[in-house]
Amino acid sequence: MNSVRAANRRPRRVSRPRPVQPDRNNAGERDEVPADMVAEESGPGAQNSPYQLRRKTLVPKRTACPAKSSMEGASTSATENFGHRAKRARVSGKSQDLPSPAEQYLQEKLPDEVVLKIFSYLLEQDLCRAACVCKRFSELANDPILWKRLYMEVFEYTRPMMHPEPGKFYPINPEEYEHPNPWKESFQQLYKGAHVKPGFAEHFYSNPTRYKGRENMLYYDTIEDALGGVQEAHFDGLIFVHSGIYTDEWIYIESPITMIGAAPGKVADKVIIENTRDSTFVFMEGSEDAYVGYMTIRFNPDDKSAQHHNAHHCLEITVNCSPVIDFCIIRSTCTVGSAVCVSGQGACPTIKQCNISDCENVGLYITDHAQGIYEDNEISNNALAGIWVKNHGNPIIRRNHIHHGRDVGVFTFDHGMGYFESCNIHRNRIAGFEVKAYANPTVVRCEIHHGQTGGIYVHEKGRGQFLENKIYANNFAGVWITSNSDPTIRGNAIFNGNQGGVYIFGDGRGLIEENDIYGNALAGIQIRTNSCPIVRHNKIHDGQHGGIYVHEKGQGVIEENEVYSNTLAGVWVTTGSTPVLRRNRIHSGKQVGVYFYDNGHGVLEDNDIYNHMYSGVQIRTGSNPKIRRNKIWGGQNGGILVYNSGLGFIEDNEIFDNAMAGVWIKTDSNPTLRRNKIHDGRDGGICIFNGGRGLLEENDIFRNAQAGVLISTNSHPILRKNRIFDGFAAGIEITNHATATLEGNQIFNNRFGGLFLASGVNVTMKDNKISNNQDAIEKAVSRGQCLYKISSYTSYPMHDFYRCHTCNTTDRNAICVNCIKKCHQGHDVEFIRHDRFFCDCGAGTLSNPCTLAGEPTHDTDTLYDSAPPIESNTLQHN
């Protein structure tokens, strides 16, 4: 299409500048001495002046007193020896070496102010010639004020514009520059070029005497005319476009020209090039090393929504060209297409320090295998995406500021790629970065924040690598992954989101690795609706909600993460979900460690789960996880709580040092516990009550503060081949109409005794070994001691339970048999039942003091085994 447009575009007008006529009065002399060997005098009447300076003869062509031909040979990037004094050639004869009085006066005695005043009337070549006269003239002719005046007259810049090499321009602060005269140095670098200065060309060529010495400066009224002069032999490809608005010129660049704005102050604001019908700039094959900089480029059509303007842009960069676009302001008022379009194989521009903002369409569009380097640009407030990358476009985009877009910040789709590094992407109306339809960008060390929806949105089979970014303070999730997308999210900080950290749903996948996810209002990672990511080596902490939330048939491999200090559960698994959680550290939560509910399933293995305010693990309402080889300790509400018809296979775990029971089973729950070690609990080992069931098989239950196994309130578990030993209370206690099946268990070396059955309890027993228990209760009774001496407030030894009507004891008071015999002798007493209690007489809670216990104890430790475990209220916050 571009070739068709180029063939059909209107022919350029070529307005060649008129040459300056030579000075006929000096023609003869110039014929005698070659122009490149003579330093000409300048100014009217130079031949007859009483202060005529000595003529320097035989000056080589390389001297800094150049004639016209030497200036024409200057390079656009540098002119060798510009303004530097050359060595004087030796000439025989004493008369030629002695200065005349007039010369001596001018060179040595004329005041500096007068010399500078004279020099202020000279142009640049005459100043260079004057500098060759003597050391004093050299110093005065290099005065920065003189050169600043000349410089601003030609180029208009209020600061020197340095041009050290092709494709590189930058203004400098002259006070801070290392060179003593940056104005002259910049003049030298920019000297040979064409100037587009409307209305000035006619004046320039009509006054050859006034501008004598500037013959190699070309002036044009239009950019088209300047481009038409590219083929002229004396043209070096450098075009200065001076202040003004240039409208509807056909600027098709097919050669390595350099075009730069030239104006005082903020240059780009004062040099405006605009088109209302066609693309403002079109770079075509042949413009590989072209440069455009320091100007405003606008596309401003009358019919802003016409579909044919889809092909029109402020900048259009086509196949096999690699121009540099530098320090430009780019604006488009068209509502279709894009402001900048880079398209085609070999399209590889460098666009840097540009402002692509306030466009009514896409800011920067890279497509059809185009590449390029885009650095340090300001891209903001565009109606559509700030950047589009499509169809194998693969740019390198660094340090861009992409913000306040009225759509997405960056949109890669349809196999778009790209490398995005150190960009600041924020406050866009939709996601900061969107990846769709097999797009595969790499995003490194960017900040993506304050998005009005989310931070990163990967969908419809999108991919991508998001590495070491900061993703924060977005209104929705920091990262969204959905619809069979599979990105890599590695090494990012994802924090302080107004919703969740990473949200994977709708068959999403992805590798979520080594991220720091914290301080988000909802779950750090949420996995739902058949999604199956790999989540590993992350830190997920200090969330205002939970850590990881897997629901609605979510899956995934969740391994070797550290999940801690979250407000709700560390990990939730619910509604048919089946994740694998392996080798994680889940700790220091303000509620539950891992919470399975409403048919949550999955595998929980080889994890460390510790120091939670509630239980380490809770299982409820039909959930049936496999819990294997975990270490579960330090729970303030127990190790594992299975309730409300919970199930589960709990095997080969180590459960210890929990403030309440190691395992709670209640309310019609029916788990299987095998080969666990449940020990050193600050309460009981396993507590089963309120209709709890379960199969307890081959477990080691030891060194717990209360009963190794407590079975109560209509529960009916099966205990088979367990070892229950070294407990600080009873081995097994069964009470409150519970039953049990006990087969092949070993119960030994427990302090209170082996097996205790309350009144009315019937159990099925087979092949149990109950031996070598310390039987501290029976021994205390036989010695006539109050049982409170061995229990205090902290345990409930099982024995005969009495009430004293004489002392007006209530249903909540219990008196041991020795206190009945001794302290309440002759009173009206009643045997209630054989059950678990501590003696209120020995505790000193009755009106009469106990005569057996001695001084009343002040031990008021919390009765952990008399309080039910706290069920998670996570659902209330979900």
PDB file of N, CA and C in Angstrom, residues 553-608:
ATOM      1  N   LYS A 553     -14.039 -25.565  41.856  1.00  0.00           N
ATOM      2  CA  LYS A 553     -13.288 -26.569  41.101  1.00  0.00           C
ATOM      3  C   LYS A 553     -11.917 -26.075  40.665  1.00  0.00           C
ATOM      4  N   GLY A 554     -11.355 -25.191  41.434  1.00  0.00           N
ATOM      5  CA  GLY A 554      -9.980 -24.784  41.174  1.00  0.00           C
ATOM      6  C   GLY A 554      -9.014 -25.921  41.449  1.00  0.00           C
ATOM      7  N   GLN A 555      -7.868 -25.859  40.776  1.00  0.00           N
ATOM      8  CA  GLN A 555      -6.839 -26.883  40.940  1.00  0.00           C
ATOM      9  C   GLN A 555      -5.507 -26.178  41.185  1.00  0.00           C
ATOM     10  N   GLY A 556      -4.450 -26.768  40.741  1.00  0.00           N
ATOM     11  CA  GLY A 556      -3.151 -26.140  40.848  1.00  0.00           C
ATOM     12  C   GLY A 556      -2.188 -26.896  41.732  1.00  0.00           C
ATOM     13  N   VAL A 557      -0.891 -26.672  41.460  1.00  0.00           N
ATOM     14  CA  VAL A 557       0.182 -27.188  42.292  1.00  0.00           C
ATOM     15  C   VAL A 557       0.735 -26.000  43.078  1.00  0.00           C
ATOM     16  N   ILE A 558       0.607 -26.075  44.397  1.00  0.00           N
ATOM     17  CA  ILE A 558       0.989 -24.967  45.278  1.00  0.00           C
ATOM     18  C   ILE A 558       2.086 -25.488  46.190  1.00  0.00           C
ATOM     19  N   GLU A 559       3.340 -25.113  45.904  1.00  0.00           N
ATOM     20  CA  GLU A 559       4.428 -25.744  46.643  1.00  0.00           C
ATOM     21  C   GLU A 559       5.522 -24.755  47.001  1.00  0.00           C
ATOM     22  N   GLU A 560       6.075 -25.007  48.191  1.00  0.00           N
ATOM     23  CA  GLU A 560       7.240 -24.286  48.701  1.00  0.00           C
ATOM     24  C   GLU A 560       7.011 -22.782  48.805  1.00  0.00           C
ATOM     25  N   ASN A 561       5.783 -22.399  49.125  1.00  0.00           N
ATOM     26  CA  ASN A 561       5.477 -21.001  49.405  1.00  0.00           C
ATOM     27  C   ASN A 561       5.550 -20.746  50.905  1.00  0.00           C
ATOM     28  N   GLU A 562       5.711 -19.475  51.250  1.00  0.00           N
ATOM     29  CA  GLU A 562       5.585 -19.067  52.643  1.00  0.00           C
ATOM     30  C   GLU A 562       4.356 -18.182  52.762  1.00  0.00           C
ATOM     31  N   VAL A 563       3.376 -18.665  53.518  1.00  0.00           N
ATOM     32  CA  VAL A 563       2.090 -17.989  53.658  1.00  0.00           C
ATOM     33  C   VAL A 563       1.927 -17.643  55.133  1.00  0.00           C
ATOM     34  N   TYR A 564       1.872 -16.351  55.458  1.00  0.00           N
ATOM     35  CA  TYR A 564       1.903 -16.006  56.876  1.00  0.00           C
ATOM     36  C   TYR A 564       1.253 -14.652  57.141  1.00  0.00           C
ATOM     37  N   SER A 565       0.806 -14.517  58.377  1.00  0.00           N
ATOM     38  CA  SER A 565       0.308 -13.248  58.930  1.00  0.00           C
ATOM     39  C   SER A 565      -0.858 -12.673  58.132  1.00  0.00           C
ATOM     40  N   ASN A 566      -1.695 -13.532  57.567  1.00  0.00           N
ATOM     41  CA  ASN A 566      -2.890 -13.055  56.878  1.00  0.00           C
ATOM     42  C   ASN A 566      -4.058 -12.965  57.855  1.00  0.00           C
ATOM     43  N   THR A 567      -5.006 -12.067  57.547  1.00  0.00           N
ATOM     44  CA  THR A 567      -6.106 -11.811  58.468  1.00  0.00           C
ATOM     45  C   THR A 567      -7.043 -13.000  58.560  1.00  0.00           C
ATOM     46  N   LEU A 568      -7.359 -13.641  57.448  1.00  0.00           N
ATOM     47  CA  LEU A 568      -8.208 -14.833  57.451  1.00  0.00           C
ATOM     48  C   LEU A 568      -7.333 -16.058  57.190  1.00  0.00           C
ATOM     49  N   ALA A 569      -7.924 -17.118  56.657  1.00  0.00           N
ATOM     50  CA  ALA A 569      -7.187 -18.369  56.508  1.00  0.00           C
ATOM     51  C   ALA A 569      -5.957 -18.205  55.625  1.00  0.00           C
ATOM     52  N   GLY A 570      -4.902 -18.942  55.953  1.00  0.00           N
ATOM     53  CA  GLY A 570      -3.729 -18.950  55.090  1.00  0.00           C
ATOM     54  C   GLY A 570      -4.046 -19.519  53.730  1.00  0.00           C
ATOM     55  N   VAL A 571      -4.761 -20.676  53.706  1.00  0.00           N
ATOM     56  CA  VAL A 571      -5.213 -21.305  52.456  1.00  0.00           C
ATOM     57  C   VAL A 571      -6.641 -21.762  52.654  1.00  0.00           C
ATOM     58  N   TRP A 572      -7.531 -21.414  51.703  1.00  0.00           N
ATOM     59  CA  TRP A 572      -8.899 -21.938  51.668  1.00  0.00           C
ATOM     60  C   TRP A 572      -9.025 -22.872  50.472  1.00  0.00           C
ATOM     61  N   VAL A 573      -9.724 -23.985  50.687  1.00  0.00           N
ATOM     62  CA  VAL A 573     -10.038 -24.894  49.592  1.00  0.00           C
ATOM     63  C   VAL A 573     -11.514 -25.247  49.713  1.00  0.00           C
ATOM     64  N   THR A 574     -12.302 -24.975  48.666  1.00  0.00           N
ATOM     65  CA  THR A 574     -13.749 -25.123  48.785  1.00  0.00           C
ATOM     66  C   THR A 574     -14.387 -25.457  47.440  1.00  0.00           C
ATOM     67  N   THR A 575     -15.667 -25.845  47.504  1.00  0.00           N
ATOM     68  CA  THR A 575     -16.561 -26.049  46.346  1.00  0.00           C
ATOM     69  C   THR A 575     -15.918 -26.866  45.233  1.00  0.00           C
ATOM     70  N   GLY A 576     -15.573 -28.097  45.586  1.00  0.00           N
ATOM     71  CA  GLY A 576     -15.101 -29.044  44.569  1.00  0.00           C
ATOM     72  C   GLY A 576     -13.686 -28.843  44.110  1.00  0.00           C
ATOM     73  N   SER A 577     -12.924 -28.031  44.777  1.00  0.00           N
ATOM     74  CA  SER A 577     -11.549 -27.762  44.342  1.00  0.00           C
ATOM     75  C   SER A 577     -10.603 -28.870  44.793  1.00  0.00           C
ATOM     76  N   THR A 578      -9.535 -29.087  44.005  1.00  0.00           N
ATOM     77  CA  THR A 578      -8.614 -30.188  44.284  1.00  0.00           C
ATOM     78  C   THR A 578      -7.160 -29.765  44.057  1.00  0.00           C
ATOM     79  N   PRO A 579      -6.669 -28.778  44.767  1.00  0.00           N
ATOM     80  CA  PRO A 579      -5.262 -28.401  44.592  1.00  0.00           C
ATOM     81  C   PRO A 579      -4.336 -29.384  45.292  1.00  0.00           C
ATOM     82  N   VAL A 580      -3.061 -29.314  44.926  1.00  0.00           N
ATOM     83  CA  VAL A 580      -2.006 -30.028  45.636  1.00  0.00           C
ATOM     84  C   VAL A 580      -1.154 -28.980  46.341  1.00  0.00           C
ATOM     85  N   LEU A 581      -1.121 -29.054  47.681  1.00  0.00           N
ATOM     86  CA  LEU A 581      -0.309 -28.128  48.477  1.00  0.00           C
ATOM     87  C   LEU A 581       0.840 -28.920  49.073  1.00  0.00           C
ATOM     88  N   ARG A 582       2.052 -28.556  48.693  1.00  0.00           N
ATOM     89  CA  ARG A 582       3.197 -29.383  49.038  1.00  0.00           C
ATOM     90  C   ARG A 582       4.375 -28.510  49.488  1.00  0.00           C
ATOM     91  N   ARG A 583       4.943 -28.880  50.623  1.00  0.00           N
ATOM     92  CA  ARG A 583       6.168 -28.256  51.144  1.00  0.00           C
ATOM     93  C   ARG A 583       6.030 -26.746  51.331  1.00  0.00           C
ATOM     94  N   ASN A 584       4.877 -26.298  51.737  1.00  0.00           N
ATOM     95  CA  ASN A 584       4.680 -24.888  52.052  1.00  0.00           C
ATOM     96  C   ASN A 584       4.923 -24.640  53.539  1.00  0.00           C
ATOM     97  N   ARG A 585       5.235 -23.417  53.871  1.00  0.00           N
ATOM     98  CA  ARG A 585       5.232 -22.972  55.258  1.00  0.00           C
ATOM     99  C   ARG A 585       4.056 -22.021  55.431  1.00  0.00           C
ATOM    100  N   ILE A 586       3.097 -22.457  56.234  1.00  0.00           N
ATOM    101  CA  ILE A 586       1.864 -21.690  56.436  1.00  0.00           C
ATOM    102  C   ILE A 586       1.797 -21.397  57.924  1.00  0.00           C
ATOM    103  N   HIS A 587       1.968 -20.144  58.286  1.00  0.00           N
ATOM    104  CA  HIS A 587       2.168 -19.881  59.716  1.00  0.00           C
ATOM    105  C   HIS A 587       1.716 -18.477  60.113  1.00  0.00           C
ATOM    106  N   SER A 588       1.577 -18.332  61.410  1.00  0.00           N
ATOM    107  CA  SER A 588       1.353 -17.028  62.059  1.00  0.00           C
ATOM    108  C   SER A 588       0.117 -16.327  61.540  1.00  0.00           C
ATOM    109  N   GLY A 589      -0.897 -17.085  61.145  1.00  0.00           N
ATOM    110  CA  GLY A 589      -2.143 -16.483  60.673  1.00  0.00           C
ATOM    111  C   GLY A 589      -3.033 -16.050  61.817  1.00  0.00           C
ATOM    112  N   LYS A 590      -3.934 -15.144  61.526  1.00  0.00           N
ATOM    113  CA  LYS A 590      -4.850 -14.632  62.530  1.00  0.00           C
ATOM    114  C   LYS A 590      -6.122 -15.459  62.615  1.00  0.00           C
ATOM    115  N   GLN A 591      -6.254 -16.475  61.739  1.00  0.00           N
ATOM    116  CA  GLN A 591      -7.332 -17.453  61.870  1.00  0.00           C
ATOM    117  C   GLN A 591      -6.755 -18.846  61.621  1.00  0.00           C
ATOM    118  N   VAL A 592      -7.292 -19.550  60.653  1.00  0.00           N
ATOM    119  CA  VAL A 592      -6.910 -20.939  60.387  1.00  0.00           C
ATOM    120  C   VAL A 592      -5.697 -20.980  59.462  1.00  0.00           C
ATOM    121  N   GLY A 593      -4.925 -22.062  59.553  1.00  0.00           N
ATOM    122  CA  GLY A 593      -3.843 -22.250  58.600  1.00  0.00           C
ATOM    123  C   GLY A 593      -4.359 -22.661  57.240  1.00  0.00           C
ATOM    124  N   VAL A 594      -4.975 -23.864  57.179  1.00  0.00           N
ATOM    125  CA  VAL A 594      -5.557 -24.382  55.926  1.00  0.00           C
ATOM    126  C   VAL A 594      -6.988 -24.780  56.225  1.00  0.00           C
ATOM    127  N   TYR A 595      -7.908 -24.320  55.378  1.00  0.00           N
ATOM    128  CA  TYR A 595      -9.337 -24.464  55.665  1.00  0.00           C
ATOM    129  C   TYR A 595     -10.022 -25.129  54.476  1.00  0.00           C
ATOM    130  N   PHE A 596     -10.488 -26.379  54.674  1.00  0.00           N
ATOM    131  CA  PHE A 596     -11.247 -27.107  53.658  1.00  0.00           C
ATOM    132  C   PHE A 596     -12.725 -27.052  54.047  1.00  0.00           C
ATOM    133  N   TYR A 597     -13.591 -26.560  53.155  1.00  0.00           N
ATOM    134  CA  TYR A 597     -15.012 -26.521  53.477  1.00  0.00           C
ATOM    135  C   TYR A 597     -15.845 -26.638  52.200  1.00  0.00           C
ATOM    136  N   ASP A 598     -17.120 -27.017  52.399  1.00  0.00           N
ATOM    137  CA  ASP A 598     -18.081 -27.146  51.290  1.00  0.00           C
ATOM    138  C   ASP A 598     -17.490 -27.957  50.138  1.00  0.00           C
ATOM    139  N   ASN A 599     -17.139 -29.226  50.464  1.00  0.00           N
ATOM    140  CA  ASN A 599     -16.615 -30.158  49.462  1.00  0.00           C
ATOM    141  C   ASN A 599     -15.274 -29.729  48.880  1.00  0.00           C
ATOM    142  N   GLY A 600     -14.494 -29.078  49.670  1.00  0.00           N
ATOM    143  CA  GLY A 600     -13.109 -28.831  49.266  1.00  0.00           C
ATOM    144  C   GLY A 600     -12.278 -30.082  49.443  1.00  0.00           C
ATOM    145  N   HIS A 601     -11.473 -30.397  48.451  1.00  0.00           N
ATOM    146  CA  HIS A 601     -10.673 -31.621  48.487  1.00  0.00           C
ATOM    147  C   HIS A 601      -9.204 -31.255  48.264  1.00  0.00           C
ATOM    148  N   GLY A 602      -8.461 -32.140  47.652  1.00  0.00           N
ATOM    149  CA  GLY A 602      -7.070 -31.867  47.356  1.00  0.00           C
ATOM    150  C   GLY A 602      -6.119 -32.618  48.250  1.00  0.00           C
ATOM    151  N   VAL A 603      -4.834 -32.314  48.047  1.00  0.00           N
ATOM    152  CA  VAL A 603      -3.756 -32.976  48.783  1.00  0.00           C
ATOM    153  C   VAL A 603      -2.975 -31.921  49.546  1.00  0.00           C
ATOM    154  N   LEU A 604      -2.745 -32.195  50.831  1.00  0.00           N
ATOM    155  CA  LEU A 604      -1.953 -31.318  51.689  1.00  0.00           C
ATOM    156  C   LEU A 604      -0.831 -32.178  52.250  1.00  0.00           C
ATOM    157  N   GLU A 605       0.390 -32.012  51.712  1.00  0.00           N
ATOM    158  CA  GLU A 605       1.450 -32.919  52.141  1.00  0.00           C
ATOM    159  C   GLU A 605       2.785 -32.188  52.296  1.00  0.00           C
ATOM    160  N   ASP A 606       3.513 -32.649  53.316  1.00  0.00           N
ATOM    161  CA  ASP A 606       4.875 -32.175  53.582  1.00  0.00           C
ATOM    162  C   ASP A 606       4.939 -30.681  53.878  1.00  0.00           C
ATOM    163  N   ASN A 607       3.906 -30.129  54.460  1.00  0.00           N
ATOM    164  CA  ASN A 607       3.880 -28.711  54.810  1.00  0.00           C
ATOM    165  C   ASN A 607       4.227 -28.506  56.282  1.00  0.00           C
ATOM    166  N   ASP A 608       4.713 -27.319  56.596  1.00  0.00           N
ATOM    167  CA  ASP A 608       4.829 -26.860  57.979  1.00  0.00           C
ATOM    168  C   ASP A 608       3.706 -25.873  58.234  1.00  0.00           C
TER     169      ASP A 608
END
